[in-house]
Amino acid sequence: SMLSPSRRFGRLFGAAVTPRWSAGSPGAPVHVLSAREALRCVWHSRRKPCAPPPDAAPRFFRRTAPGDAGPDVRQDVMENTDVYVGNLTWDTTDEELVEFLAAAGEVVSAAVQRHADSQRSKGWGLATYATSESAALAVSQLDQRELKGRPLHVRFDRSKIENIGGINIFVGNIPWEITSEQLFELFYPFQPVDVHVKTNMAGRSRGFAIAKFPNQELADAAVAAMNGKELQGRQLQVREDKAPHERAVVAPRVYVGKLSTAVAEDDLISLFADVGTVTDVRMARYSSGQSKGWAIVTLSAPEEAQLAIEMLNGREMDGQPIVVRGDRKRV
């Protein structure tokens, strides 16, 4: 029979676990959250922010039951202190970004990301908080809050989460409205460490997710049971996400062809932000300045380049499908 949300949550993090906010010191009073509230805290749902008690320091959900160790990878997921901030105006400064983010807690560092050659803003920034609790509060309370007239997209920077241990599986063809929380509950019997629906810079689903599992056995069981399963009229495509050494792309660069002449560097940066961090875009141009219809995009890791090929090849841009493949030139 189906378990209640609290039972499902308890089984994942230990039978005696009760989701709670804790002020962190031994013997400190705790504030018990409902299982659904705790799941929303962990999986960063924007529909209902987590609310710690006013007399306790805000703490992100953590396991407090004695002896509840759990895999280290689960703890790593919960201790993320880095956030991504998108949709910045071009003239937003580092200082303004720090001031905006400080509403959630102490900001260790914050920087608007800029092009190396021109120092022009890329329209997004990265920040590190002193604690994971402050980072969680920022995601919960500052997302969609306006700065200089624009609603900002505030989410966890997942680069560290995606580099921790565990086995990743790819979950494709998911319904557009499915959230990370809902997908986590669907995969709950296989004890996922992290389930993340990939979104674009506007926060809209891109139709696939990456789920991380603590070991190969659980990942294999999830693939075997869930591949082809129907979800809201769609058949899920579930497979193990390829390891870096198995991927065809060995450099973090991709060739992007069949571009409309109206497509500019900033358009490509926005498109590729869906799959990773863009470090450089070189648009091929004639001496007149007109685009030749192709570009080389460099991302921060080969894994991101491979994901770009898988997800963006054939994607329509300015009304025509583009070509995305590995850059064949030598490094």
XYZ file of N, CA and C in Angstrom, residues 46-177:
396
model
N 9.020 26.429 -4.939
C 8.802 27.867 -4.768
C 7.377 28.175 -4.334
N 6.543 27.154 -4.200
C 5.143 27.418 -3.908
C 4.907 27.777 -2.456
N 5.726 27.268 -1.547
C 5.518 27.545 -0.132
C 6.863 27.622 0.573
N 7.379 28.819 0.841
C 8.689 28.943 1.481
C 8.709 28.297 2.858
N 9.870 27.763 3.247
C 10.028 27.209 4.586
C 10.052 28.370 5.593
N 9.449 28.174 6.741
C 9.395 29.238 7.736
C 9.917 28.736 9.074
N 11.160 29.058 9.449
C 11.680 28.661 10.746
C 11.030 29.485 11.844
N 11.072 29.008 13.075
C 10.488 29.775 14.176
C 11.246 31.071 14.376
N 10.565 32.136 14.804
C 11.223 33.443 14.921
C 12.314 33.481 15.982
N 12.274 32.578 16.975
C 13.261 32.627 18.051
C 14.453 31.718 17.809
N 14.561 31.170 16.597
C 15.693 30.278 16.288
C 16.347 30.724 15.004
N 17.652 30.515 14.936
C 18.370 30.837 13.698
C 17.813 29.964 12.589
N 17.521 30.532 11.397
C 16.966 29.721 10.313
C 17.962 28.645 9.888
N 17.507 27.404 9.886
C 18.383 26.302 9.499
C 17.689 25.511 8.417
N 18.429 25.160 7.402
C 17.902 24.306 6.354
C 17.648 22.928 6.944
N 16.704 22.176 6.386
C 16.374 20.861 6.930
C 17.618 20.006 7.072
N 17.750 19.354 8.216
C 18.864 18.457 8.439
C 18.390 17.283 9.294
N 19.077 16.140 9.212
C 18.696 14.991 10.018
C 19.167 15.227 11.447
N 18.268 15.096 12.424
C 18.642 15.336 13.808
C 18.446 14.106 14.686
N 17.932 13.009 14.115
C 17.735 11.813 14.930
C 19.081 11.175 15.251
N 19.285 10.719 16.501
C 20.553 10.102 16.885
C 20.863 8.899 16.007
N 22.107 8.807 15.585
C 22.549 7.654 14.811
C 22.127 7.670 13.365
N 21.448 8.743 12.932
C 20.985 8.791 11.548
C 22.084 9.360 10.661
N 23.018 8.518 10.290
C 24.171 8.982 9.527
C 23.807 9.188 8.067
N 23.349 8.119 7.402
C 22.995 8.245 5.999
C 24.225 8.413 5.143
N 24.084 8.213 3.817
C 25.215 8.388 2.925
C 25.713 9.822 2.931
N 27.028 9.986 2.836
C 27.610 11.333 2.821
C 27.073 12.166 1.680
N 26.730 11.520 0.563
C 26.259 12.290 -0.582
C 24.962 13.016 -0.262
N 24.108 12.442 0.580
C 22.879 13.128 0.944
C 23.175 14.378 1.753
N 24.139 14.276 2.666
C 24.509 15.441 3.461
C 25.110 16.521 2.573
N 25.915 16.118 1.583
C 26.521 17.084 0.665
C 25.446 17.868 -0.080
N 24.371 17.181 -0.483
C 23.288 17.862 -1.193
C 22.676 18.946 -0.320
N 22.542 18.652 0.979
C 21.871 19.583 1.876
C 22.759 20.741 2.303
N 24.059 20.652 2.114
C 24.973 21.666 2.627
C 25.437 22.652 1.561
N 24.693 22.772 0.480
C 25.066 23.680 -0.589
C 24.911 25.129 -0.128
N 25.932 25.933 -0.304
C 25.895 27.342 0.099
C 25.935 28.292 -1.104
N 25.962 27.751 -2.302
C 26.114 28.571 -3.509
C 24.777 28.755 -4.219
N 24.529 29.968 -4.696
C 23.295 30.240 -5.427
C 23.607 30.916 -6.760
N 22.718 30.670 -7.703
C 22.751 31.295 -9.026
C 21.673 32.371 -9.045
N 21.996 33.534 -9.624
C 21.028 34.621 -9.727
C 20.954 35.053 -11.189
N 19.803 34.849 -11.810
C 19.641 35.169 -13.220
C 18.702 36.333 -13.466
N 18.684 36.794 -14.722
C 17.836 37.896 -15.190
C 18.266 39.243 -14.630
N 19.569 39.398 -14.387
C 20.092 40.682 -13.920
C 20.076 41.707 -15.050
N 19.860 42.964 -14.700
C 20.016 44.022 -15.697
C 21.499 44.129 -16.051
N 21.778 44.646 -17.238
C 23.165 44.692 -17.710
C 24.053 45.575 -16.836
N 23.439 46.554 -16.148
C 24.247 47.487 -15.362
C 24.313 47.128 -13.874
N 23.784 45.966 -13.482
C 23.846 45.556 -12.079
C 25.295 45.322 -11.657
N 25.677 45.868 -10.514
C 27.049 45.738 -10.021
C 27.147 44.628 -8.971
N 28.384 44.239 -8.656
C 28.607 43.242 -7.608
C 28.044 43.733 -6.276
N 28.242 45.017 -6.000
C 27.791 45.575 -4.733
C 26.262 45.522 -4.612
N 25.578 45.831 -5.705
C 24.115 45.777 -5.693
C 23.627 44.342 -5.514
N 24.339 43.397 -6.102
C 23.969 41.992 -5.947
C 24.140 41.539 -4.501
N 25.248 41.940 -3.875
C 25.484 41.599 -2.472
C 24.376 42.176 -1.593
N 24.037 43.438 -1.810
C 23.006 44.086 -1.002
C 21.665 43.384 -1.142
N 21.336 42.965 -2.366
C 20.073 42.266 -2.608
C 20.037 40.921 -1.880
N 21.117 40.158 -1.978
C 21.155 38.814 -1.409
C 21.302 38.813 0.111
N 21.830 39.910 0.669
C 22.054 39.975 2.117
C 20.754 39.900 2.910
N 19.622 40.074 2.260
C 18.338 39.965 2.960
C 18.110 38.557 3.508
N 18.827 37.565 2.957
C 18.648 36.175 3.402
C 19.735 35.718 4.364
N 20.797 36.510 4.521
C 21.868 36.090 5.410
C 23.213 36.633 4.968
N 24.265 36.222 5.669
C 25.606 36.727 5.383
C 26.120 36.205 4.037
N 26.507 37.118 3.169
C 27.029 36.770 1.852
C 28.555 36.808 1.913
N 29.185 35.677 1.640
C 30.646 35.601 1.647
C 31.216 36.251 0.396
N 30.602 35.966 -0.733
C 31.057 36.553 -1.996
C 29.902 36.547 -2.983
N 29.919 37.501 -3.892
C 28.917 37.579 -4.954
C 29.527 38.332 -6.118
N 29.337 37.811 -7.316
C 29.943 38.438 -8.489
C 29.036 38.288 -9.699
N 28.817 39.398 -10.397
C 28.148 39.357 -11.689
C 29.128 38.748 -12.692
N 28.691 37.741 -13.426
C 29.571 37.083 -14.397
C 29.713 37.951 -15.643
N 30.958 38.097 -16.128
C 31.230 39.005 -17.236
C 32.063 38.331 -18.320
N 31.932 38.850 -19.550
C 32.757 38.360 -20.651
C 34.206 38.765 -20.409
N 35.120 37.847 -20.668
C 36.528 38.094 -20.363
C 37.104 39.235 -21.191
N 36.664 39.356 -22.446
C 37.270 40.364 -23.318
C 36.695 41.765 -23.102
N 35.357 41.876 -23.071
C 34.712 43.188 -22.991
C 34.299 43.585 -21.573
N 34.286 42.619 -20.635
C 33.804 42.830 -19.269
C 32.325 43.191 -19.215
N 31.624 42.926 -20.308
C 30.181 43.158 -20.316
C 29.494 42.064 -19.506
N 28.455 42.458 -18.780
C 27.723 41.501 -17.957
C 27.079 40.420 -18.806
N 27.045 39.201 -18.272
C 26.356 38.095 -18.935
C 24.892 37.999 -18.494
N 24.487 38.865 -17.571
C 23.102 38.867 -17.125
C 22.797 37.905 -15.990
N 23.842 37.340 -15.387
C 23.636 36.439 -14.263
C 24.846 36.495 -13.343
N 24.668 36.000 -12.117
C 25.756 36.036 -11.153
C 25.764 34.803 -10.272
N 26.851 34.640 -9.533
C 27.004 33.544 -8.581
C 27.345 34.129 -7.216
N 26.837 33.500 -6.178
C 27.095 33.991 -4.820
C 27.266 32.815 -3.876
N 28.022 33.054 -2.815
C 28.218 32.059 -1.768
C 27.807 32.647 -0.435
N 26.958 31.924 0.281
C 26.525 32.340 1.608
C 27.406 31.693 2.669
N 27.372 32.259 3.851
C 28.157 31.710 4.959
C 27.614 30.360 5.416
N 26.312 30.147 5.266
C 25.706 28.887 5.687
C 24.735 28.387 4.620
N 24.508 27.074 4.633
C 23.543 26.480 3.708
C 22.125 26.934 4.043
N 21.886 27.239 5.313
C 20.563 27.703 5.710
C 20.231 29.045 5.055
N 21.204 29.934 5.017
C 20.979 31.230 4.368
C 20.748 31.060 2.873
N 21.490 30.138 2.257
C 21.304 29.877 0.833
C 19.904 29.354 0.563
N 19.431 28.437 1.418
C 18.082 27.893 1.257
C 17.027 28.983 1.425
N 17.258 29.881 2.373
C 16.325 30.989 2.604
C 16.286 31.917 1.391
N 17.439 32.140 0.761
C 17.494 32.987 -0.432
C 16.677 32.382 -1.563
N 16.836 31.074 -1.778
C 16.087 30.404 -2.836
C 14.595 30.473 -2.563
N 14.230 30.296 -1.303
C 12.823 30.278 -0.925
C 12.176 31.661 -0.982
N 12.910 32.698 -0.543
C 12.285 34.002 -0.358
C 12.662 35.057 -1.392
N 13.794 34.914 -2.051
C 14.242 35.965 -2.977
C 13.946 35.663 -4.437
N 13.630 34.405 -4.755
C 13.303 34.081 -6.140
C 12.071 34.877 -6.584
N 12.177 35.493 -7.751
C 11.129 36.335 -8.349
C 10.983 37.691 -7.677
N 11.830 37.999 -6.686
C 11.818 39.354 -6.119
C 12.538 40.279 -7.091
N 12.072 41.510 -7.204
C 12.608 42.430 -8.208
C 13.856 43.156 -7.720
N 14.782 43.343 -8.639
C 15.938 44.205 -8.453
C 16.062 45.073 -9.691
N 15.998 46.375 -9.494
C 16.092 47.339 -10.596
C 15.025 47.073 -11.656
N 13.818 46.725 -11.148
C 12.679 46.572 -12.044
C 12.544 45.227 -12.730
N 13.417 44.257 -12.400
C 13.334 42.949 -13.056
C 13.222 41.843 -12.004
N 12.304 40.882 -12.199
C 12.214 39.751 -11.262
C 13.403 38.818 -11.461
N 14.134 38.546 -10.397
C 15.331 37.715 -10.512
C 15.000 36.238 -10.307
N 15.800 35.387 -10.935
C 15.675 33.947 -10.772
C 16.776 33.513 -9.801
N 16.389 33.084 -8.626
C 17.357 32.687 -7.604
C 17.181 31.196 -7.335
N 18.217 30.432 -7.558
C 18.179 28.992 -7.324
C 19.555 28.542 -6.858
N 19.619 27.320 -6.346
C 20.905 26.784 -5.950
C 21.791 26.611 -7.172
N 23.053 26.968 -7.024
C 24.040 26.634 -8.052
C 24.348 25.150 -7.880
N 24.038 24.379 -8.895
C 24.085 22.935 -8.756
C 25.403 22.322 -9.204
N 26.394 23.128 -9.529
C 27.653 22.572 -10.038
C 28.317 21.658 -9.009
N 28.281 22.044 -7.716
C 28.886 21.199 -6.690
C 28.061 19.941 -6.446
N 26.728 20.107 -6.416
C 25.852 18.956 -6.207
C 26.066 17.922 -7.304
N 26.191 18.395 -8.543
C 26.309 17.476 -9.661
C 27.677 16.813 -9.728
N 28.637 17.322 -8.964
C 29.978 16.734 -8.964
C 30.241 15.826 -7.773
N 29.276 15.716 -6.841
C 29.495 14.829 -5.701
C 29.264 13.386 -6.125
N 29.548 12.457 -5.221
C 29.430 11.043 -5.541
C 27.993 10.627 -5.811
N 27.845 9.373 -6.239
C 26.527 8.849 -6.562
C 26.428 8.474 -8.026
N 25.334 7.830 -8.380
C 25.083 7.387 -9.750
C 23.934 8.196 -10.323
N 24.159 8.847 -11.455
C 23.140 9.673 -12.090
C 22.355 8.885 -13.129
N 21.054 9.146 -13.203
C 20.261 8.630 -14.310
C 19.531 9.791 -14.975
N 19.299 9.652 -16.252
C 18.601 10.652 -17.062
C 17.130 10.262 -17.124
N 16.248 11.220 -16.876
C 14.802 10.983 -16.940
C 14.223 11.948 -17.966
N 13.873 11.438 -19.130
C 13.412 12.292 -20.213
C 11.933 12.130 -20.521
N 11.419 13.050 -21.344
C 10.023 13.056 -21.789
C 9.055 13.234 -20.626
N 9.468 14.012 -19.621
C 8.571 14.239 -18.480
C 7.576 15.349 -18.833
N 6.375 15.309 -18.277
C 5.396 16.376 -18.513
C 5.955 17.727 -18.072
N 5.577 18.775 -18.771
C 6.139 20.099 -18.520
C 5.847 20.603 -17.126
N 4.704 20.207 -16.553
C 4.316 20.765 -15.261
C 4.857 19.975 -14.078
